[in-house]
Short mmCIF file of C-alpha atoms and ligand atoms in Angstrom, two decimals:
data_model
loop_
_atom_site.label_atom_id
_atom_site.label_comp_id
_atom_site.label_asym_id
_atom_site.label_seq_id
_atom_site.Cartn_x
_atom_site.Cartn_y
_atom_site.Cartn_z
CA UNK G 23 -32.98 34.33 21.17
CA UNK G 24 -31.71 30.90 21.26
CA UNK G 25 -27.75 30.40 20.87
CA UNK G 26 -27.51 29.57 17.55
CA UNK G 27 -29.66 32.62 16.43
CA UNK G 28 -27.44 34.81 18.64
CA UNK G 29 -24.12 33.12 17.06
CA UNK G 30 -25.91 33.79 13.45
CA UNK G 31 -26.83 37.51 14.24
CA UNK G 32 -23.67 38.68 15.54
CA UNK G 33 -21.12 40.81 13.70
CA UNK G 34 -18.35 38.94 12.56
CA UNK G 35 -15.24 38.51 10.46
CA UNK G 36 -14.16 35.72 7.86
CA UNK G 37 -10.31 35.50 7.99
CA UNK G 38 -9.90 32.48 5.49
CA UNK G 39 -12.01 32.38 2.54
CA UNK G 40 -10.45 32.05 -1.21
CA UNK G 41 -12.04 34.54 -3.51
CA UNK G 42 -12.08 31.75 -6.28
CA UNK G 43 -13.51 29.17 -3.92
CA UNK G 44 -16.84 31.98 -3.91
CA UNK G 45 -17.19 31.28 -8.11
CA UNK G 46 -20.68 30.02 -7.95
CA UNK G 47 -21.98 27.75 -10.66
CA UNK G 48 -24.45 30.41 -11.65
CA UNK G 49 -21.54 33.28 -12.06
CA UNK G 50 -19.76 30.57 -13.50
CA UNK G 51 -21.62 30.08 -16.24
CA UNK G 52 -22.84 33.88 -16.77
CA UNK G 53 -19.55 34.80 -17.25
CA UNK G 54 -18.49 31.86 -19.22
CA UNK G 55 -20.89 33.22 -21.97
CA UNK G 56 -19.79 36.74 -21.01
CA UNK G 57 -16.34 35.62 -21.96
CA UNK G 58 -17.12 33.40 -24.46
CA UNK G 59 -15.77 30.35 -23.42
CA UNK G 60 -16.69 27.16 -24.28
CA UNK G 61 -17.28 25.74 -20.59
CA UNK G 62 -16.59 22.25 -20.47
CA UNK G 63 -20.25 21.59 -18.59
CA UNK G 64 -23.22 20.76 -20.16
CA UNK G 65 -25.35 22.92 -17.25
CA UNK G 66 -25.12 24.58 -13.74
CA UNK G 67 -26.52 21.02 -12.51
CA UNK G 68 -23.99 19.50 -13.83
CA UNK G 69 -21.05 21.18 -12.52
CA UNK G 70 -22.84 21.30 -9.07
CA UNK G 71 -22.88 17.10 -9.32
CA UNK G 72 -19.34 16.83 -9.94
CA UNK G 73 -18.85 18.51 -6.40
CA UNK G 74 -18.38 15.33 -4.87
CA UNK G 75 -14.46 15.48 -3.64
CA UNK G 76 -12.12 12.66 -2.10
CA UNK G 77 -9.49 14.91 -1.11
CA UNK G 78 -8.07 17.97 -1.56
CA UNK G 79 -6.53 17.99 -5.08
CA UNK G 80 -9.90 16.37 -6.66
CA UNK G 81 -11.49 19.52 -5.89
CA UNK G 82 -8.36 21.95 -6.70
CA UNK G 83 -8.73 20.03 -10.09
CA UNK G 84 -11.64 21.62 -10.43
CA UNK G 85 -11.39 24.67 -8.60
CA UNK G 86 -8.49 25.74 -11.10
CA UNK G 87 -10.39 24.54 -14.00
CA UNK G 88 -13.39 26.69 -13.16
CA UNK G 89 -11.30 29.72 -12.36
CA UNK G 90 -10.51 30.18 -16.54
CA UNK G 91 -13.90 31.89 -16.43
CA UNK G 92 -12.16 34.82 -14.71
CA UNK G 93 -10.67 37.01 -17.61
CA UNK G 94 -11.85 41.13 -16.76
CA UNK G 95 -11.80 43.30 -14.07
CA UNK G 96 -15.32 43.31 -13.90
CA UNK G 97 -15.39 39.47 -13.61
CA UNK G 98 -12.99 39.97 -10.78
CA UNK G 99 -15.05 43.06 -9.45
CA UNK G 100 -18.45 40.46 -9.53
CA UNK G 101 -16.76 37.45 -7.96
CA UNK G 102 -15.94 39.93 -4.69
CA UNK G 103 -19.22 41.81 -5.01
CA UNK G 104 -21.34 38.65 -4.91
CA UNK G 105 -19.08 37.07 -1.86
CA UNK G 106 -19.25 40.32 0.02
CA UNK G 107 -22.73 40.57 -0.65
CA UNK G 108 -23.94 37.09 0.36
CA UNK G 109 -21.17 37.37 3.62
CA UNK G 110 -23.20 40.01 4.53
CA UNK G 111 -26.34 37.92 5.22
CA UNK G 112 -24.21 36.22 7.98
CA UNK G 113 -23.32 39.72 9.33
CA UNK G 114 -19.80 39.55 8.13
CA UNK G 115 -18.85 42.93 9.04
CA UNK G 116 -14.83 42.84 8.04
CA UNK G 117 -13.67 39.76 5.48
CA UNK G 118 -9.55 38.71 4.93
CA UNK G 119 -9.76 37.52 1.48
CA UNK G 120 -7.49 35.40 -0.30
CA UNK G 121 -6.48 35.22 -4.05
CA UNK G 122 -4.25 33.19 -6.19
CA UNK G 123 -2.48 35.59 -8.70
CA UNK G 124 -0.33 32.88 -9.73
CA UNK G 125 -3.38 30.82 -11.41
CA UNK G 126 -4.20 34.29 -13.72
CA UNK G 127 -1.22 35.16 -14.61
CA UNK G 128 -0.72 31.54 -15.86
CA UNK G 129 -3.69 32.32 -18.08
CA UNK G 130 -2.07 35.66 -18.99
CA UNK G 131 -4.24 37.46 -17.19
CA UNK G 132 -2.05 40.54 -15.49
CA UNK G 133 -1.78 40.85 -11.93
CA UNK G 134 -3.32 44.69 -12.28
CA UNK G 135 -6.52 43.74 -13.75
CA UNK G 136 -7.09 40.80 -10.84
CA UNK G 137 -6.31 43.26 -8.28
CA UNK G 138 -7.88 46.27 -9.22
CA UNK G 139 -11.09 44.02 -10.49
CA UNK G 140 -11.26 42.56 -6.51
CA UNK G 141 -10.90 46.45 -5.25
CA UNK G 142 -13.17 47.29 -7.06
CA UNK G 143 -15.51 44.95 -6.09
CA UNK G 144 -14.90 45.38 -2.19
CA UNK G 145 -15.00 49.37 -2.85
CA UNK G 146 -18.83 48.76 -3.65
CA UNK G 147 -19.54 46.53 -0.82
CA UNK G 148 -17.71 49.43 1.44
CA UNK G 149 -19.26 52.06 0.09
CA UNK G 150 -22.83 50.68 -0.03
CA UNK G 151 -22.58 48.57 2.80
CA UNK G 152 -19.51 49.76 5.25
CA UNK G 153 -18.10 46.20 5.03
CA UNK G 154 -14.26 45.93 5.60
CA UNK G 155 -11.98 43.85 3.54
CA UNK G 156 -7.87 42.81 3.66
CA UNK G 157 -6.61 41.35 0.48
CA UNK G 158 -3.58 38.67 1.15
CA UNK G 159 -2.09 37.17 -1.87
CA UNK G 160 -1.41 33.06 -1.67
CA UNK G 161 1.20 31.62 -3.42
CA UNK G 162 0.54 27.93 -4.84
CA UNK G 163 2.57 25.55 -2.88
CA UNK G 164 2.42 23.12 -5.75
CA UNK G 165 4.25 25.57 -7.65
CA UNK G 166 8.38 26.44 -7.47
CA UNK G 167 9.89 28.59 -5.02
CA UNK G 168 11.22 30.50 -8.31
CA UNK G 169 7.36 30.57 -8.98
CA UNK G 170 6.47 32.45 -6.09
CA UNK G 171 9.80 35.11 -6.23
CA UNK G 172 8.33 35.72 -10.00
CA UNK G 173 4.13 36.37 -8.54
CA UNK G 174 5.91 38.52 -6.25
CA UNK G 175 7.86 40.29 -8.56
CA UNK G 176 4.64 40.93 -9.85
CA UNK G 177 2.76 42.00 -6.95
CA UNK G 178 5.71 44.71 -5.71
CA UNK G 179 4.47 47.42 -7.57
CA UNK G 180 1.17 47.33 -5.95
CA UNK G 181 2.51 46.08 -2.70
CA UNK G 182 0.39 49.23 -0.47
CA UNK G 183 -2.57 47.66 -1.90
CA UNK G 184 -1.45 43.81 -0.32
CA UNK G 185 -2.30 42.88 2.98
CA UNK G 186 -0.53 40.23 3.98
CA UNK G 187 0.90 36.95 2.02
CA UNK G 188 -0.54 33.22 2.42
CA UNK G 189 0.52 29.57 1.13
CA UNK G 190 -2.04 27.17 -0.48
CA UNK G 191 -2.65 24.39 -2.92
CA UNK G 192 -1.74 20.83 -3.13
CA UNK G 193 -0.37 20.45 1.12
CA UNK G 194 0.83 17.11 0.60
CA UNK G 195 4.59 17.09 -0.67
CA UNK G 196 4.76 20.38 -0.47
CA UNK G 197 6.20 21.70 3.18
CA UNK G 198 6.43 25.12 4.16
CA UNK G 199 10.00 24.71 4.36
CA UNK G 200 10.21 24.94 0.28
CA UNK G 201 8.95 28.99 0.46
CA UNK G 202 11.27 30.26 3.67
CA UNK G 203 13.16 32.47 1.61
CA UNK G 204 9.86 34.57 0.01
CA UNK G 205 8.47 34.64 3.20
CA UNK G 206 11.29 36.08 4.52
CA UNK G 207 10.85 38.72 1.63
CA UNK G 208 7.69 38.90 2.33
CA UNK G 209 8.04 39.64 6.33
CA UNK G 210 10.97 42.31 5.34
CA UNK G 211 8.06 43.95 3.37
CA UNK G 212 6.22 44.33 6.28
CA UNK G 213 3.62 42.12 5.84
CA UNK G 214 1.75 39.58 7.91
CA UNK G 215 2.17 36.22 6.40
CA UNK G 216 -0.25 33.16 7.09
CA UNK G 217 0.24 29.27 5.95
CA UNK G 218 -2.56 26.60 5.38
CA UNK G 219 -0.85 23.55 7.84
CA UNK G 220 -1.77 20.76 8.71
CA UNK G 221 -5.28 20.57 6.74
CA UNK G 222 -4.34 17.37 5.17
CA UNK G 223 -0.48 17.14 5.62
CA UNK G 224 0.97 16.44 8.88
CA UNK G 225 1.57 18.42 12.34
CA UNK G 226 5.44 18.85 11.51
CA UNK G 227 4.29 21.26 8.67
CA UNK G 228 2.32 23.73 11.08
CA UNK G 229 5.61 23.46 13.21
CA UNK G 230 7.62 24.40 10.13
CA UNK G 231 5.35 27.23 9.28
CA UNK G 232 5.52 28.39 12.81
CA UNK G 233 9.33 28.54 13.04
CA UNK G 234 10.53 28.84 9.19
CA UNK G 235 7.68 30.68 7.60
CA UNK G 236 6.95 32.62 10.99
CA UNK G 237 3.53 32.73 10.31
CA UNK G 238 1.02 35.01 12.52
CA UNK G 239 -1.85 32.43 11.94
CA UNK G 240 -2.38 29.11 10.59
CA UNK G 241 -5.08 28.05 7.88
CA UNK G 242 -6.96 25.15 9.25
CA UNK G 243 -4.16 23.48 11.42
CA UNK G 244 -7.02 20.79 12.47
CA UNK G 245 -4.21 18.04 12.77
CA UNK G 246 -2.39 19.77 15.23
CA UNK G 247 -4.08 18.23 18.19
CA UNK G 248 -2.21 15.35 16.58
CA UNK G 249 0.64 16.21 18.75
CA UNK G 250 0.64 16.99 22.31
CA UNK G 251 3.84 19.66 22.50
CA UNK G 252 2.77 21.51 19.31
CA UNK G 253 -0.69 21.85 20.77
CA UNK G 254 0.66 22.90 23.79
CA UNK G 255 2.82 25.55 21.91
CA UNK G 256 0.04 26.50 20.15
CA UNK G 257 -2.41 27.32 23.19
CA UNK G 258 0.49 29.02 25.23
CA UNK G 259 1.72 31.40 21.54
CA UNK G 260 -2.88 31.92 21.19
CA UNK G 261 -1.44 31.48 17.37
CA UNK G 262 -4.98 31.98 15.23
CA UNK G 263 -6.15 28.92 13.47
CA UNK G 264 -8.81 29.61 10.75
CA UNK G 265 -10.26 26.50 10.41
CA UNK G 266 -13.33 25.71 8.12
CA UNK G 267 -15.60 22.74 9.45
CA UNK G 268 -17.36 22.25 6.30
CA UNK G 269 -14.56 22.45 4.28
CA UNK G 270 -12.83 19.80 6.04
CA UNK G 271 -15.91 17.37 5.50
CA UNK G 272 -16.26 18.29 1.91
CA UNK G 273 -12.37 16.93 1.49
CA UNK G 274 -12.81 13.91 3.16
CA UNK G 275 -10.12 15.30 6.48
CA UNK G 276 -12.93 14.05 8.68
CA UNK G 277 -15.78 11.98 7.98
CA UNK G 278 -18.14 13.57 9.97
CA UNK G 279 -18.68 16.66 11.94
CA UNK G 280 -18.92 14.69 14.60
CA UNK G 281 -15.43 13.24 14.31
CA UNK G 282 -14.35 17.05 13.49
CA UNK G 283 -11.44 17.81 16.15
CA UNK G 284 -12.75 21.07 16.68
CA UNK G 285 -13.94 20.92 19.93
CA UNK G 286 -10.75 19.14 21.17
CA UNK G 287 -8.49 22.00 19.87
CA UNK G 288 -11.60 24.64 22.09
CA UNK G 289 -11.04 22.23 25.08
CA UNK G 290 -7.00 22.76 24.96
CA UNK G 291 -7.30 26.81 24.54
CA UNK G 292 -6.77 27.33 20.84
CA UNK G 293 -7.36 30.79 19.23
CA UNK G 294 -9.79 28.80 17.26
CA UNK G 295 -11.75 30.97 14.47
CA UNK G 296 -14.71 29.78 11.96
CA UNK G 297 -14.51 29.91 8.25
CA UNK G 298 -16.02 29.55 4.74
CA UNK G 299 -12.48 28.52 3.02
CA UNK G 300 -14.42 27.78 -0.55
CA UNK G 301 -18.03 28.22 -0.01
CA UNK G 302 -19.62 27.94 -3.84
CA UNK G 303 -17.64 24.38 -3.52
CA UNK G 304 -18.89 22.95 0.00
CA UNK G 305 -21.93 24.08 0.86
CA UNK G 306 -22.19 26.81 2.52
CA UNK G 307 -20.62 29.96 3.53
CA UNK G 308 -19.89 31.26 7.06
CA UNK G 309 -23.19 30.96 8.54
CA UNK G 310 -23.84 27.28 7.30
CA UNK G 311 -20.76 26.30 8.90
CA UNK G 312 -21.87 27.84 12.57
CA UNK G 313 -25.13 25.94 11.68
CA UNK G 314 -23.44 22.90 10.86
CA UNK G 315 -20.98 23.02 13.76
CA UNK G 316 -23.98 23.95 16.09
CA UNK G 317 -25.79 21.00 15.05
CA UNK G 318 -22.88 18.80 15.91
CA UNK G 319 -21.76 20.22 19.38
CA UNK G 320 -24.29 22.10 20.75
CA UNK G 321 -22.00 24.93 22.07
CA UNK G 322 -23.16 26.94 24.76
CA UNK G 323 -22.97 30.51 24.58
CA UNK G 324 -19.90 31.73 25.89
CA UNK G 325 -18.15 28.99 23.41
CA UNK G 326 -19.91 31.38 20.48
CA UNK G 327 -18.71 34.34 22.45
CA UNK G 328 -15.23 32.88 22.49
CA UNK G 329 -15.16 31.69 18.50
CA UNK G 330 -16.97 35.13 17.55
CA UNK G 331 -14.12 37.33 19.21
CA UNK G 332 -11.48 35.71 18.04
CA UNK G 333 -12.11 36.06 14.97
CA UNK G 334 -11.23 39.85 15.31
CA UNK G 335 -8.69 39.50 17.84
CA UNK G 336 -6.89 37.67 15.10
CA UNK G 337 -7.59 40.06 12.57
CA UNK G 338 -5.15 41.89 10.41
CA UNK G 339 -6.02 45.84 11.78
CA UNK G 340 -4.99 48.27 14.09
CA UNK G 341 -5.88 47.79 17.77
CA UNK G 342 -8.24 50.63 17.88
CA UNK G 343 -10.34 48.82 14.89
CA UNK G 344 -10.45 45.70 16.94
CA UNK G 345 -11.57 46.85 20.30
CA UNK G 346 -14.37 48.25 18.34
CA UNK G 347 -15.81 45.34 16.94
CA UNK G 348 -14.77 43.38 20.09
CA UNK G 349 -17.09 45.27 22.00
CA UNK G 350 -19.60 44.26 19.37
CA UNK G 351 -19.45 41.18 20.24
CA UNK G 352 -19.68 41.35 23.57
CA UNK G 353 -22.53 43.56 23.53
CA UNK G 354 -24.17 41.28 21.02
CA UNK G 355 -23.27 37.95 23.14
CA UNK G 356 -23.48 39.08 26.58
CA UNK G 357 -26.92 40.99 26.80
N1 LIG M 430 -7.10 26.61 -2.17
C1 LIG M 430 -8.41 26.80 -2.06
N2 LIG M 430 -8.91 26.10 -1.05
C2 LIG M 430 -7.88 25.45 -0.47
C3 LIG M 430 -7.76 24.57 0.62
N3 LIG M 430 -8.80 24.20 1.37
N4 LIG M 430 -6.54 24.07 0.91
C4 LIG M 430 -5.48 24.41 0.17
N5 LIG M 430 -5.55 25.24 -0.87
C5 LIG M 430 -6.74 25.77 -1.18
ZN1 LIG M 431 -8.13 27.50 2.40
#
């Protein structure tokens, strides 16, 4: 089996991936008339064509704009049940999922029906399938800090059922700094938190999510290499970064895979981990990106062995769990 097969057929996890950012035009538009909601595109060709971002908020533009088709539980319970199902195909074995509560609740959707709709959903794909799932709830950065208290207001009640908390949306103008004090709640909660830094927005921002927001891992930190000391820190802390090739050529942060920094931040020691991030929006879920980043580099296999492991060693379960699938791996890569 060459390398890339091996890579493809190995048992994995996906630890950034935004449950919205799996809304395929196809579900889109099913639920649309489910819903019945006049969707502002004339057909699933259509809204495929206008996937053709310059930077990050063009596609949030649309990304929120598509997510209005999300009104039930059971449209919540489909979206996960279709992304767990097609994960599976890449032999996603355990998937930390994240979901904006704060763009349904806007809508007047309640924060029950998302949740228990995405439980529900990952219950099936457990049940048929044995796939494990973490749930962490994002608050928009674009949004107020009194925003954020208020969606976690909301979430308390159900906090057992929360994995961990995360920060997305509009990066630019927006530093971690502005949500210290709910992540601070957050932590006292007992929850993992995670921050995206340093996707489009500068180095200083994965610094301030480091020390303010005290983040375990960082969402695609691929500027970091940027600067010298905070790559430095980063290699000698093994802080996770979940970074998510094609995402970042989708949104214009590189123009190339080529030009990707990817393998710099493997050459320097980074707990470096591959993604999805969106993948109805950029072309491919977690096994199009290993293809894509194969293509580009040409890893060799103990780079695959590397990637594959860390993506459980970053993972958000008990120790046990994770020398389970870590042997996985290495059985998988190393026979
Ligand atoms: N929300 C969904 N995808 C995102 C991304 N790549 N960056 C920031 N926020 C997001
Ligand atoms: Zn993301």
């Amino acid at each position: 089996m060459d390398v890339l097969q091996r890579a493809l057929s190995c048992p994995k996890a996906e630890l950034h991936v935004h449950i919205e950012g799996t809304l395929e035009p196809e579900l889109a538009f099913a639920l649309a008339q489910r819903n019945n909601i006049d969707f502002p595109h004339a057909s699933i060709e259509d809204l495929r064509a206008a996937y053709d971002f310059s930077d990050l908020q063009s596609f949030l533009d649309l990304y929120y704009a598509c997510a209005d088709v999300l009104r039930t539980e059971q449209d919540f319970s489909d979206l996960m049940l279709a992304y767990l199902r097609r994960a599976r195909e890449d032999n996603v074995i355990h998937a930390e999922i994240f979901f904006d509560p704060q763009t349904h609740t806007a809508r007047g959707i309640a924060f029950e029906t998302v949740l228990k709709g995405l439980e529900a959903g990952a219950a099936i794909a457990k049940a048929e399938w044995g796939m494990s799932t973490r749930l962490i709830l994002c608050f928009l950065r674009h949004l107020s800090e009194e925003d954020a208290f208020a969606a976690l207001e909301d979430a308390l009640p159900f906090i057992e059922r929360i994995h961990g908390f995360g920060l997305d949306s509009s990066e630019r103008g927006h530093p971690p700094s502005k949500f210290e004090r709910v992540f601070a709640r957050c932590r006292e909660l007992g929850r993992p938190v995670v921050a995206h830094a340093g996707e489009e927005g500068p180095p200083a921002y994965i610094v301030e999510a480091l020390d303010l927001l005290k983040v375990s891992r960082i969402d695609h930190g691929v500027r970091a290499i940027e600067d010298v000391a905070l790559t430095q820190r980063l290699a000698r802390e093994q802080v996770a970064l979940t970074v998510c090739p094609l995402s970042n050529i989708r949104l214009c942060v590189f123009k190339e895979m080529q030009l990707h920094s990817l393998p710099k931040m493997i050459t320097a020691g980074l707990c470096v981990t591959l993604n999805s991030d969106d993948p109805a929006y950029f072309g491919g879920y977690l096994g199009n990106n290993i293809r894509a980043v194969q293509g580009a580099f040409n890893f060799d296999l103990a780079t695959w062995r590397t990637l594959l492991r860390n993506s459980f060693t970053a993972a958000f379960v008990n120790p046990a769990q994770k020398e389970d699938w870590l042997a996985q791996v290495d059985a998988h890569m190393l026979d």
